Coordinates of C-alpha atoms in Angstrom, one line a residue:
M1 CA 136.1 148.1 11.2
F2 CA 133.5 151.0 11.2
T3 CA 131.4 151.0 14.4
T4 CA 128.2 153.0 15.0
R5 CA 129.8 154.7 18.0
P6 CA 133.2 154.6 19.7
E7 CA 134.0 151.9 22.2
I8 CA 134.1 154.0 25.5
A9 CA 137.5 153.8 27.3
G10 CA 138.5 155.2 30.7
S11 CA 139.8 154.3 34.1
F12 CA 137.2 155.9 36.4
G13 CA 134.1 154.0 35.6
A14 CA 131.6 153.0 32.9
V15 CA 127.8 152.3 32.6
A16 CA 126.1 150.7 29.6
S17 CA 122.4 150.2 29.5
T18 CA 119.5 149.9 27.2
H19 CA 118.5 153.5 27.7
W20 CA 120.8 156.6 27.5
I21 CA 119.0 158.2 30.5
A22 CA 119.6 155.1 32.8
S23 CA 123.2 155.1 31.7
Q24 CA 123.8 158.7 32.5
V25 CA 122.0 158.3 35.9
G26 CA 124.4 155.4 36.7
M27 CA 127.3 157.5 35.7
A28 CA 126.0 160.4 37.8
V29 CA 126.1 158.2 40.8
L30 CA 129.6 157.1 40.1
E31 CA 130.6 160.8 39.8
R32 CA 129.1 161.6 43.2
G33 CA 131.1 159.0 44.9
G34 CA 128.7 156.1 44.6
N35 CA 130.0 152.6 43.7
A36 CA 128.8 150.2 40.9
F37 CA 126.1 148.8 43.2
D38 CA 124.7 152.3 44.0
A39 CA 124.8 153.1 40.3
A40 CA 123.2 150.0 39.1
A41 CA 120.4 150.3 41.5
A42 CA 119.8 154.0 40.6
A43 CA 119.9 153.1 36.8
G44 CA 117.6 150.1 37.4
F45 CA 114.9 152.0 39.1
T46 CA 115.2 154.7 36.3
L47 CA 114.7 152.1 33.6
Q48 CA 111.3 151.4 35.3
V49 CA 110.2 154.9 34.4
V50 CA 111.9 155.5 30.9
E51 CA 111.3 152.0 29.6
P52 CA 107.8 151.0 31.1
H53 CA 107.1 148.9 28.1
L54 CA 110.0 146.6 28.9
N55 CA 110.1 146.4 32.6
G56 CA 108.4 147.8 35.8
P57 CA 108.5 147.8 39.6
G58 CA 106.3 144.6 39.7
G59 CA 108.8 142.7 37.5
D60 CA 111.8 140.5 38.0
C61 CA 115.6 141.1 38.2
P62 CA 118.4 138.5 38.2
I63 CA 121.8 140.1 39.0
I64 CA 125.4 138.8 38.7
L65 CA 127.9 141.0 40.6
H66 CA 131.6 141.0 41.5
S67 CA 132.6 142.6 44.9
A68 CA 136.1 143.9 45.1
K69 CA 135.8 143.9 48.8
L70 CA 134.8 140.2 49.1
G71 CA 136.9 139.3 46.1
A72 CA 134.0 137.0 44.9
Q73 CA 131.0 136.9 42.6
Q74 CA 127.4 136.4 43.6
V75 CA 124.1 135.9 42.0
I76 CA 121.1 137.8 43.4
C77 CA 118.0 136.0 42.5
G78 CA 115.2 138.6 41.9
Q79 CA 113.0 136.1 40.1
G80 CA 109.9 135.6 42.3
P81 CA 108.1 132.1 42.6
A82 CA 104.6 131.0 41.9
P83 CA 102.0 132.0 44.7
A84 CA 100.8 129.3 47.0
A85 CA 97.3 129.0 45.3
M86 CA 98.9 128.6 41.9
T87 CA 98.6 124.9 41.3
V88 CA 98.1 122.6 38.4
Q89 CA 94.8 121.5 39.9
K90 CA 93.6 125.1 40.0
L91 CA 94.6 126.1 36.5
K92 CA 94.1 122.8 34.7
G93 CA 91.5 121.1 36.8
E94 CA 89.2 123.9 38.0
L95 CA 89.8 126.5 35.2
G96 CA 90.2 124.1 32.4
L97 CA 93.4 125.7 31.1
D98 CA 96.0 123.8 29.0
L99 CA 98.6 126.6 29.3
V100 CA 99.3 129.3 31.8
P101 CA 98.0 132.6 30.2
G102 CA 100.5 135.0 28.8
T103 CA 98.9 138.2 30.5
G104 CA 96.5 139.1 33.3
F105 CA 96.7 137.9 36.9
L106 CA 97.0 134.1 36.6
C107 CA 100.6 134.4 35.2
A108 CA 101.9 136.7 38.0
P109 CA 104.6 135.5 40.3
I110 CA 105.7 137.3 43.4
P111 CA 107.3 140.5 42.1
G112 CA 111.1 140.3 42.7
A113 CA 112.7 143.3 41.2
F114 CA 112.4 145.7 44.1
D115 CA 113.8 143.3 46.6
A116 CA 116.7 142.3 44.3
W117 CA 117.9 145.9 44.0
A118 CA 117.3 146.5 47.7
L119 CA 119.3 143.5 48.8
M120 CA 122.2 144.4 46.5
L121 CA 122.1 148.0 47.9
R122 CA 122.0 146.8 51.5
D123 CA 124.8 144.3 51.2
H124 CA 127.2 146.1 48.7
G125 CA 126.1 149.6 48.3
T126 CA 126.9 152.8 50.2
W127 CA 124.0 155.1 49.3
T128 CA 120.7 155.3 51.1
L129 CA 117.5 154.1 49.3
A130 CA 116.3 157.7 49.2
E131 CA 119.5 158.8 47.4
V132 CA 119.3 156.0 44.9
L133 CA 115.7 156.6 44.2
E134 CA 116.0 160.3 43.7
Y135 CA 116.6 160.0 40.0
A136 CA 113.7 157.7 39.2
I137 CA 111.3 159.8 41.4
G138 CA 112.4 162.9 39.6
Y139 CA 111.6 161.4 36.2
A140 CA 108.3 160.0 37.4
S141 CA 107.2 163.3 38.9
R142 CA 108.6 165.9 36.5
G143 CA 108.4 163.9 33.2
A144 CA 110.3 161.3 31.3
H145 CA 111.0 161.4 27.6
V146 CA 108.7 159.1 25.5
V147 CA 110.6 157.0 23.1
P148 CA 108.5 155.8 20.0
R149 CA 108.3 152.2 21.1
I150 CA 106.3 153.1 24.2
C151 CA 103.5 154.7 22.0
A152 CA 103.7 151.7 19.5
T153 CA 103.2 149.3 22.5
I154 CA 100.4 151.2 24.0
E155 CA 98.5 151.3 20.5
T156 CA 98.8 147.5 20.2
V157 CA 96.9 147.1 23.5
R158 CA 94.6 150.1 23.3
P159 CA 91.5 148.0 22.6
L160 CA 92.2 145.8 25.6
F161 CA 92.8 148.8 27.9
E162 CA 89.7 150.5 26.7
S163 CA 87.3 147.6 26.9
A164 CA 88.8 145.5 29.8
W165 CA 91.6 147.1 31.7
P166 CA 90.3 150.5 32.9
S167 CA 93.1 151.1 35.3
S168 CA 95.6 150.7 32.6
A169 CA 93.6 153.0 30.4
K170 CA 93.6 155.7 33.1
L171 CA 97.4 155.4 33.5
W172 CA 98.5 155.0 29.9
L173 CA 95.8 156.4 27.5
R174 CA 96.7 160.0 28.1
G175 CA 97.7 161.2 24.7
L176 CA 101.4 160.2 24.9
T177 CA 103.3 161.2 21.8
P178 CA 106.8 160.1 20.6
G179 CA 109.3 162.7 21.6
G180 CA 107.1 164.1 24.3
T181 CA 107.1 163.5 28.1
Y182 CA 104.9 161.7 30.5
T183 CA 104.7 161.5 34.3
N184 CA 103.6 158.7 36.7
P185 CA 102.9 160.6 39.9
E186 CA 101.3 157.4 41.5
L187 CA 104.6 155.5 41.1
A188 CA 106.5 158.5 42.4
E189 CA 104.3 158.6 45.5
T190 CA 104.8 154.8 46.0
W191 CA 108.5 155.2 46.2
R192 CA 108.2 158.2 48.4
R193 CA 106.0 156.4 50.8
A194 CA 108.5 153.5 50.9
I195 CA 111.2 156.0 51.6
R196 CA 109.1 157.7 54.4
E197 CA 108.6 154.3 56.0
A198 CA 112.3 153.6 55.7
E199 CA 113.4 156.8 57.3
A200 CA 110.9 156.4 60.2
V201 CA 113.2 153.8 61.7
G202 CA 116.2 156.2 62.1
A203 CA 119.4 157.2 60.3
D204 CA 121.0 153.8 60.0
R205 CA 121.3 153.0 56.1
E206 CA 120.9 149.2 56.3
A207 CA 118.0 149.4 58.7
Q208 CA 116.2 151.9 56.4
I209 CA 116.6 149.5 53.5
E210 CA 115.2 146.7 55.5
A211 CA 112.2 148.8 56.5
A212 CA 111.6 149.6 52.9
R213 CA 111.7 146.0 52.0
N214 CA 109.1 145.2 54.6
A215 CA 106.9 148.1 53.5
W216 CA 107.0 146.7 50.0
Y217 CA 106.5 143.0 50.7
G218 CA 104.7 143.1 54.1
G219 CA 103.1 146.5 54.0
F220 CA 101.1 148.9 51.8
V221 CA 102.3 147.7 48.5
A222 CA 101.5 144.0 49.1
E223 CA 98.1 145.1 50.6
A224 CA 97.3 147.1 47.5
I225 CA 98.1 144.2 45.2
D226 CA 96.2 141.7 47.3
R227 CA 93.1 144.0 47.4
F228 CA 93.1 144.7 43.7
G229 CA 93.6 141.0 42.8
R230 CA 90.6 140.1 44.8
E231 CA 88.3 142.8 43.6
F232 CA 89.0 142.8 39.9
A233 CA 89.0 140.0 37.4
A234 CA 91.4 140.6 34.5
L235 CA 90.8 139.4 30.9
D236 CA 93.8 137.5 29.8
T237 CA 95.1 135.5 26.7
S238 CA 92.7 132.7 27.5
G239 CA 89.9 135.0 26.5
R240 CA 88.4 134.9 29.9
R241 CA 88.6 137.0 33.1
H242 CA 90.3 135.7 36.2
H243 CA 90.9 137.1 39.6
A244 CA 94.6 137.0 40.9
L245 CA 96.2 134.1 42.8
L246 CA 98.9 136.2 44.2
T247 CA 98.1 137.4 47.8
A248 CA 99.8 139.7 50.5
D249 CA 100.7 136.6 52.4
D250 CA 102.7 135.2 49.4
M251 CA 104.6 138.5 49.3
A252 CA 105.3 138.7 53.0
G253 CA 106.8 135.1 53.0
W254 CA 109.3 135.9 50.2
R255 CA 112.6 137.7 49.8
A256 CA 115.3 137.7 47.2
T257 CA 118.2 135.3 47.8
V258 CA 122.0 135.2 47.2
E259 CA 123.7 132.1 45.6
A260 CA 126.9 131.2 43.8
P261 CA 126.9 131.7 40.0
L262 CA 126.8 128.6 37.7
A263 CA 130.2 128.6 35.8
G264 CA 131.3 127.1 32.4
Q265 CA 134.4 127.4 30.3
Y266 CA 135.0 128.9 26.8
R267 CA 138.5 128.8 25.8
D268 CA 140.6 130.5 28.4
R269 CA 137.5 132.3 29.9
T270 CA 135.1 131.4 32.7
V271 CA 131.6 132.3 32.0
L272 CA 129.3 133.0 35.0
K273 CA 125.4 132.6 34.7
C274 CA 122.4 132.3 36.9
G275 CA 121.4 128.8 38.0
P276 CA 119.0 126.4 36.3
W277 CA 116.0 128.5 37.5
S278 CA 117.1 130.6 34.5
Q279 CA 117.9 129.7 30.9
G280 CA 121.5 130.7 31.6
P281 CA 122.6 127.1 31.4
A282 CA 121.6 127.0 27.7
M283 CA 124.5 129.5 27.0
L284 CA 126.9 127.5 28.9
L285 CA 125.8 124.4 26.9
T286 CA 126.1 126.3 23.6
L287 CA 129.6 127.5 24.5
A288 CA 130.7 124.0 25.6
L289 CA 129.7 122.5 22.2
L290 CA 131.2 125.4 20.2
Q291 CA 134.5 125.0 22.0
G292 CA 135.1 121.8 19.9
F293 CA 135.1 123.7 16.6
D294 CA 137.8 126.0 15.0
V295 CA 135.7 129.1 15.4
A296 CA 138.7 131.3 14.9
G297 CA 139.2 129.8 11.5
M298 CA 135.6 130.8 10.4
D299 CA 134.4 134.0 8.8
P300 CA 132.5 135.7 11.7
V301 CA 129.8 136.6 9.3
G302 CA 130.0 133.6 7.0
A303 CA 127.7 130.7 6.6
E304 CA 130.1 128.1 8.4
F305 CA 130.0 130.3 11.5
V306 CA 126.2 130.8 11.5
H307 CA 125.5 127.1 10.8
T308 CA 127.8 125.8 13.5
V309 CA 126.6 128.2 16.2
T310 CA 123.0 127.5 15.3
E311 CA 123.3 123.7 15.4
C312 CA 125.1 124.1 18.8
M313 CA 122.2 126.3 20.1
K314 CA 119.6 123.7 18.8
L315 CA 121.0 121.1 20.9
A316 CA 121.6 123.3 23.9
F317 CA 118.1 124.8 24.0
A318 CA 116.5 121.3 23.4
D319 CA 118.3 120.4 26.7
R320 CA 117.1 123.5 28.3
E321 CA 113.5 122.4 27.6
A322 CA 114.0 118.9 28.7
W323 CA 116.1 119.4 31.8
I324 CA 116.3 123.0 33.1
G325 CA 114.1 124.2 35.9
D326 CA 114.2 125.4 39.6
P327 CA 116.8 123.1 41.3
D328 CA 114.9 123.5 44.7
F329 CA 112.0 121.3 43.3
S330 CA 113.6 119.0 40.7
D331 CA 116.8 116.9 40.4
I332 CA 118.5 118.9 37.6
P333 CA 121.5 117.0 36.1
I334 CA 123.5 120.2 35.5
E335 CA 126.9 118.6 36.2
T336 CA 126.3 115.9 33.6
L337 CA 124.9 118.4 31.2
L338 CA 128.1 120.5 31.4
S339 CA 130.5 117.5 31.5
K340 CA 133.0 116.9 28.7
P341 CA 131.8 113.2 28.0
Y342 CA 128.2 114.4 27.6
T343 CA 129.2 117.5 25.5
D344 CA 131.4 115.4 23.3
T345 CA 128.6 112.9 22.6
R346 CA 126.2 115.8 21.8
R347 CA 128.7 117.5 19.5
A348 CA 129.1 114.4 17.4
L349 CA 125.4 115.0 16.3
I350 CA 126.4 118.2 14.5
S351 CA 127.1 117.7 10.7
H352 CA 127.5 120.0 7.6
T353 CA 123.8 120.0 7.2
A354 CA 121.0 121.4 9.3
N355 CA 119.1 118.9 11.5
N356 CA 115.6 120.2 12.0
E357 CA 114.4 117.6 14.5
F358 CA 114.1 118.3 18.2
R359 CA 116.8 116.4 20.0
P360 CA 117.2 116.7 23.6
G361 CA 119.8 114.5 25.2
S362 CA 119.6 111.7 27.9
P363 CA 122.0 112.8 30.7
D364 CA 122.7 110.0 33.1
G365 CA 120.4 107.7 31.0
R366 CA 117.3 109.7 31.7
T367 CA 114.5 109.8 29.2
P368 CA 113.4 113.4 28.1
R369 CA 109.7 114.2 28.1
T370 CA 108.8 117.0 25.7
D371 CA 105.9 117.5 23.2
Y372 CA 107.5 119.2 20.3
A373 CA 104.7 118.3 17.9
A374 CA 102.2 120.1 20.0
A375 CA 104.5 123.2 20.1
V376 CA 104.7 123.2 16.3
T377 CA 100.9 123.0 16.1
R378 CA 100.4 125.8 18.5
A379 CA 102.7 128.2 16.4
K380 CA 100.9 127.3 13.2
E381 CA 97.5 127.9 14.8
M382 CA 98.5 131.2 16.1
A383 CA 99.9 132.3 12.8
M384 CA 96.7 131.3 11.1
A385 CA 94.5 133.1 13.6
A386 CA 96.5 136.3 13.0
G387 CA 96.2 135.9 9.3
T388 CA 92.4 135.7 9.4
G389 CA 92.0 138.7 11.4
E390 CA 91.1 137.1 14.7
P391 CA 92.4 138.7 17.9
T392 CA 96.1 138.6 17.8
V393 CA 98.7 138.0 20.5
S394 CA 99.6 141.6 20.8
R395 CA 95.9 142.8 21.2
L396 CA 95.6 140.5 24.3
G397 CA 98.8 142.0 25.7
A398 CA 101.1 138.9 25.3
S399 CA 104.7 139.8 24.6
G400 CA 107.7 137.8 23.2
G401 CA 109.9 139.2 26.1
D402 CA 111.9 142.2 25.2
T403 CA 113.4 143.8 28.3
C404 CA 116.3 145.8 29.7
H405 CA 120.0 145.3 30.8
I406 CA 122.5 147.3 32.8
D407 CA 126.4 146.9 33.1
V408 CA 128.5 148.9 35.5
I409 CA 132.1 148.8 36.4
D410 CA 133.6 151.3 38.9
R411 CA 137.1 152.6 39.8
W412 CA 137.4 150.0 42.6
G413 CA 136.8 147.1 40.3
N414 CA 133.3 146.2 41.4
M415 CA 131.1 144.9 38.5
V416 CA 127.5 144.5 38.0
S417 CA 125.5 142.7 35.2
A418 CA 121.7 143.0 35.7
T419 CA 118.7 142.1 33.5
P420 CA 115.5 143.7 35.0
S421 CA 112.3 142.8 33.2
A422 CA 108.6 142.0 33.3
G423 CA 105.9 144.0 34.9
W424 CA 105.8 145.9 31.5
L425 CA 102.7 148.1 31.0
Q426 CA 101.0 145.5 28.8
S427 CA 101.4 142.4 31.1
S428 CA 98.5 143.0 33.5
P429 CA 96.1 145.8 34.7
A430 CA 97.8 148.7 36.5
I431 CA 97.2 148.5 40.2
P432 CA 95.3 151.6 41.4
G433 CA 97.4 153.7 43.8
L434 CA 100.7 152.1 43.0
G435 CA 101.3 153.2 39.4
F436 CA 102.5 149.8 38.1
C437 CA 101.3 146.3 37.2
L438 CA 102.4 142.8 37.9
G439 CA 104.6 140.5 35.8
S440 CA 103.7 137.6 33.7
R441 CA 106.8 135.2 34.2
C442 CA 104.6 132.2 35.3
Q443 CA 103.5 131.8 31.8
M444 CA 106.8 129.8 31.4
F445 CA 105.6 126.9 33.5
W446 CA 104.1 123.8 32.1
L447 CA 100.9 122.5 33.7
D448 CA 102.5 119.1 34.7
E449 CA 104.2 119.0 38.2
S450 CA 106.5 116.2 37.1
L451 CA 108.5 118.2 34.5
P452 CA 111.7 120.1 35.5
N453 CA 109.8 123.4 34.6
G454 CA 106.5 122.2 35.7
L455 CA 104.3 124.3 37.9
R456 CA 104.3 124.0 41.7
P457 CA 103.6 126.6 44.4
G458 CA 106.6 128.4 45.6
K459 CA 108.6 127.3 42.6
R460 CA 110.5 129.8 40.4
P461 CA 109.6 129.8 36.7
R462 CA 112.5 129.1 34.4
T463 CA 113.1 132.7 33.3
T464 CA 114.7 133.8 30.1
L465 CA 116.4 136.6 31.9
S466 CA 120.1 135.9 31.7
P467 CA 122.9 138.4 32.7
S468 CA 126.5 137.4 32.1
M469 CA 130.0 137.8 33.7
V470 CA 133.2 136.6 32.3
L471 CA 136.5 135.9 34.1
R472 CA 139.9 135.8 32.7
D473 CA 142.6 134.0 34.7
G474 CA 140.1 134.0 37.6
T475 CA 139.8 137.8 37.5
P476 CA 136.4 139.6 36.4
W477 CA 136.9 140.7 32.9
M478 CA 133.5 141.5 31.3
S479 CA 129.9 142.1 32.3
F480 CA 127.4 141.9 29.5
G481 CA 123.9 141.0 28.5
T482 CA 120.9 141.7 26.4
P483 CA 117.1 142.0 26.2
G484 CA 115.4 139.6 23.9
G485 CA 113.6 136.8 25.7
E486 CA 114.6 133.5 23.9
Q487 CA 117.3 135.4 22.0
Q488 CA 119.2 136.5 25.2
D489 CA 121.5 133.5 25.4
Q490 CA 121.8 133.3 21.6
W491 CA 123.0 136.8 20.9
Q492 CA 125.4 136.7 24.0
S493 CA 127.0 133.4 22.8
I494 CA 127.5 134.9 19.4
M495 CA 129.0 138.2 20.9
L496 CA 131.3 136.2 23.3
A497 CA 132.6 133.9 20.5
R498 CA 133.4 136.8 18.2
M499 CA 135.3 138.6 21.0
V500 CA 137.3 135.7 22.2
D501 CA 137.8 133.8 18.8
H502 CA 138.1 136.8 16.5
R503 CA 139.4 139.5 18.9
F504 CA 136.7 142.0 18.3
G505 CA 136.1 144.7 20.9
I506 CA 132.7 145.1 22.6
Q507 CA 131.3 147.8 20.2
Q508 CA 132.5 145.9 17.2
A509 CA 131.0 142.6 18.4
I510 CA 127.7 144.4 19.1
D511 CA 127.6 146.0 15.7
L512 CA 128.3 143.0 13.6
P513 CA 125.2 141.5 12.0
S514 CA 123.7 138.8 14.3
F515 CA 121.1 136.1 14.0
H516 CA 118.7 134.0 16.0
S517 CA 116.9 130.6 15.8
E518 CA 113.2 129.9 16.7
H519 CA 113.6 126.0 16.3
W520 CA 113.0 125.0 19.9
I521 CA 109.9 125.4 22.1
S522 CA 109.4 129.0 23.2
S523 CA 109.2 130.0 26.8
F524 CA 106.4 132.5 26.0
W525 CA 102.7 131.9 25.5
P526 CA 101.5 130.1 23.4
R527 CA 104.7 128.1 23.8
G528 CA 105.1 127.5 20.0
A529 CA 108.1 126.1 17.9
K530 CA 109.1 126.7 14.4
P531 CA 111.3 123.9 13.1
G532 CA 114.6 125.0 11.6
K533 CA 113.6 128.7 11.4
L534 CA 116.7 130.9 11.3
V535 CA 116.5 134.7 11.0
L536 CA 119.5 136.6 9.7
E537 CA 120.0 140.3 10.2
G538 CA 119.6 142.0 6.9
R539 CA 123.3 143.1 6.5
F540 CA 124.4 139.5 5.9
A541 CA 125.5 138.9 2.4
P542 CA 122.8 137.3 0.1
E543 CA 125.1 134.4 -0.6
V544 CA 125.3 133.6 3.2
L545 CA 121.5 133.3 3.3
A546 CA 121.6 131.1 0.1
A547 CA 124.3 128.8 1.6
L548 CA 122.4 128.3 4.8
Q549 CA 119.2 127.5 2.9
S550 CA 121.1 125.0 0.8
R551 CA 122.2 123.3 4.1
G552 CA 118.5 122.8 5.2
H553 CA 118.0 125.7 7.3
A554 CA 114.6 127.5 7.1
A555 CA 116.5 130.7 6.9
E556 CA 115.2 134.1 6.1
M557 CA 116.4 137.6 6.2
G558 CA 115.2 140.2 8.7
G559 CA 115.7 143.9 8.9
E560 CA 119.2 145.4 8.5
W561 CA 119.5 146.5 12.2
S562 CA 117.1 144.0 13.9
E563 CA 119.2 141.4 15.7
G564 CA 120.7 142.1 19.3
R565 CA 120.2 144.5 22.0
L566 CA 123.6 143.9 23.6
T567 CA 125.5 146.1 26.1
G568 CA 128.8 145.4 27.8
A569 CA 131.7 146.7 29.9
R570 CA 135.1 145.1 30.5
L571 CA 138.1 145.8 32.8
E572 CA 141.5 145.1 31.3
P573 CA 144.6 144.2 33.4
D574 CA 146.1 147.7 32.8
G575 CA 143.1 149.2 34.6
Q576 CA 141.4 150.5 31.5
I577 CA 137.5 150.1 31.4
F578 CA 135.9 149.6 28.0
A579 CA 132.2 149.8 27.3
G580 CA 129.8 149.6 24.3
A581 CA 126.1 149.5 23.7
N582 CA 123.6 148.5 21.0
P583 CA 122.6 151.2 18.3
R584 CA 119.6 149.1 17.3
G585 CA 116.3 150.8 18.5
M586 CA 118.2 153.9 19.1
Q587 CA 118.0 153.8 22.9
G588 CA 121.0 152.0 24.3
Y589 CA 124.1 153.9 25.3
A590 CA 127.5 153.5 27.1
V591 CA 129.0 156.3 29.0
G592 CA 132.3 156.5 31.0
R593 CA 135.6 158.1 31.5

């Protein structure tokens, strides 16, 4: 089939990411002798400069990696938890909120991205922090190319910056134009200072990285965040101003952690995801359900394929809402959810026609507690407000959660799948002197401590960030992922099924028209739901849309190149490395040789 670009093939190494500059930075590191972990970290920090509307230094970063040296896979959890002062009593009792705001200070967790990259670099990399940060500092100092979406994002929040977030106005309302360049000298100096403090401890690489981690979480970065949060009250999506709950003490007491991946099967492949603190289990649940159907016998762009995958996802994401959350705080029935008896029972609910009810299951006889009707009402109210000219979501800075992704494979067989996100320029006011802002991931909590994803201090919000790794015969085969918030584990499930069942390559699977559902309760403020809504990419045949509508789906056609932001890299038994990247949005690129 025709593809928008070739699938990269080589044996030395490959990098695929959501921005061509980050991909080339990663490849430059490999060419200079660095390994996949050095390359991924360098690319990740670069993304914070070239895609500031999609991620930032104050954001989050879950990573799945394979270490050839250890012969094992690990998850690095760069998802920071809620601060100590962030309680249901504070937000619901004292402040009178029904939902955690989608922007501003109240939704900010402890920022996890820096420590995730630093921890991976310390334990698996070979380069110093200064060497890894050289590229990002260079772009922040000398100028980075401005993609059109940066300017479009800034324009949506210009009134907010001008009237309520002066520090963000100073940083971003500087006449940026698509195709031009911009600098962020404050951010460059933040990184330089972290390096100076790192190098002050001597020449030992690991000691330097530890010193930089301490400077970030126990030193000048944490102090600046604390000070600004106490001095400034930020307007947020509640329509009111609030001071930050995040403090320097919160940051000093947290570090990224290492854990084993969560594993599930799809045909002859083992799929690795992050744990129940992420939405990753929803993809494993989708694939477990899908495994009971003859997907290989379906047209990969036909109505039967779209219907079957969508109905599987509806059940999987309903269980995500009812049962998935930080396992350190709740008893998550993950083994039962992924078990064959439970999956078989759930699969029996799928028929030839769409079911547009919200149907979480009852693992181990437990009763789910969700309020789907309220979510549907919130979605309708938001749509009505936007239609009457009242302040819209975008003007208050709320985002549906697009983000970034990086895949790297090196000549030694090391592999990285990372999905850095949050801390985007529109999430909260820029912190003076640092050149970046805080994230908004805590908007994903419910203000009910008893729920699996209910707010509690020190708890990780159930992030939508969801990198993937796939093993074949126990050997790492593919790293892949995508931006897209709620769509991440939808588009990845579709891509993997097309590769495994229909034998498409990475670039072919990426280029094929995709789709997504908005049936379940969104993780993002205002936590709405749209029963049965199914959006097809515009390149689907009209008769496919008609067939899905006749089955009861509230299906509609989107733009011709609108669904999916996927990248991926795979390693075959003959030593060849293949990679591909998404052409949509004209930013993603795969490089390699």
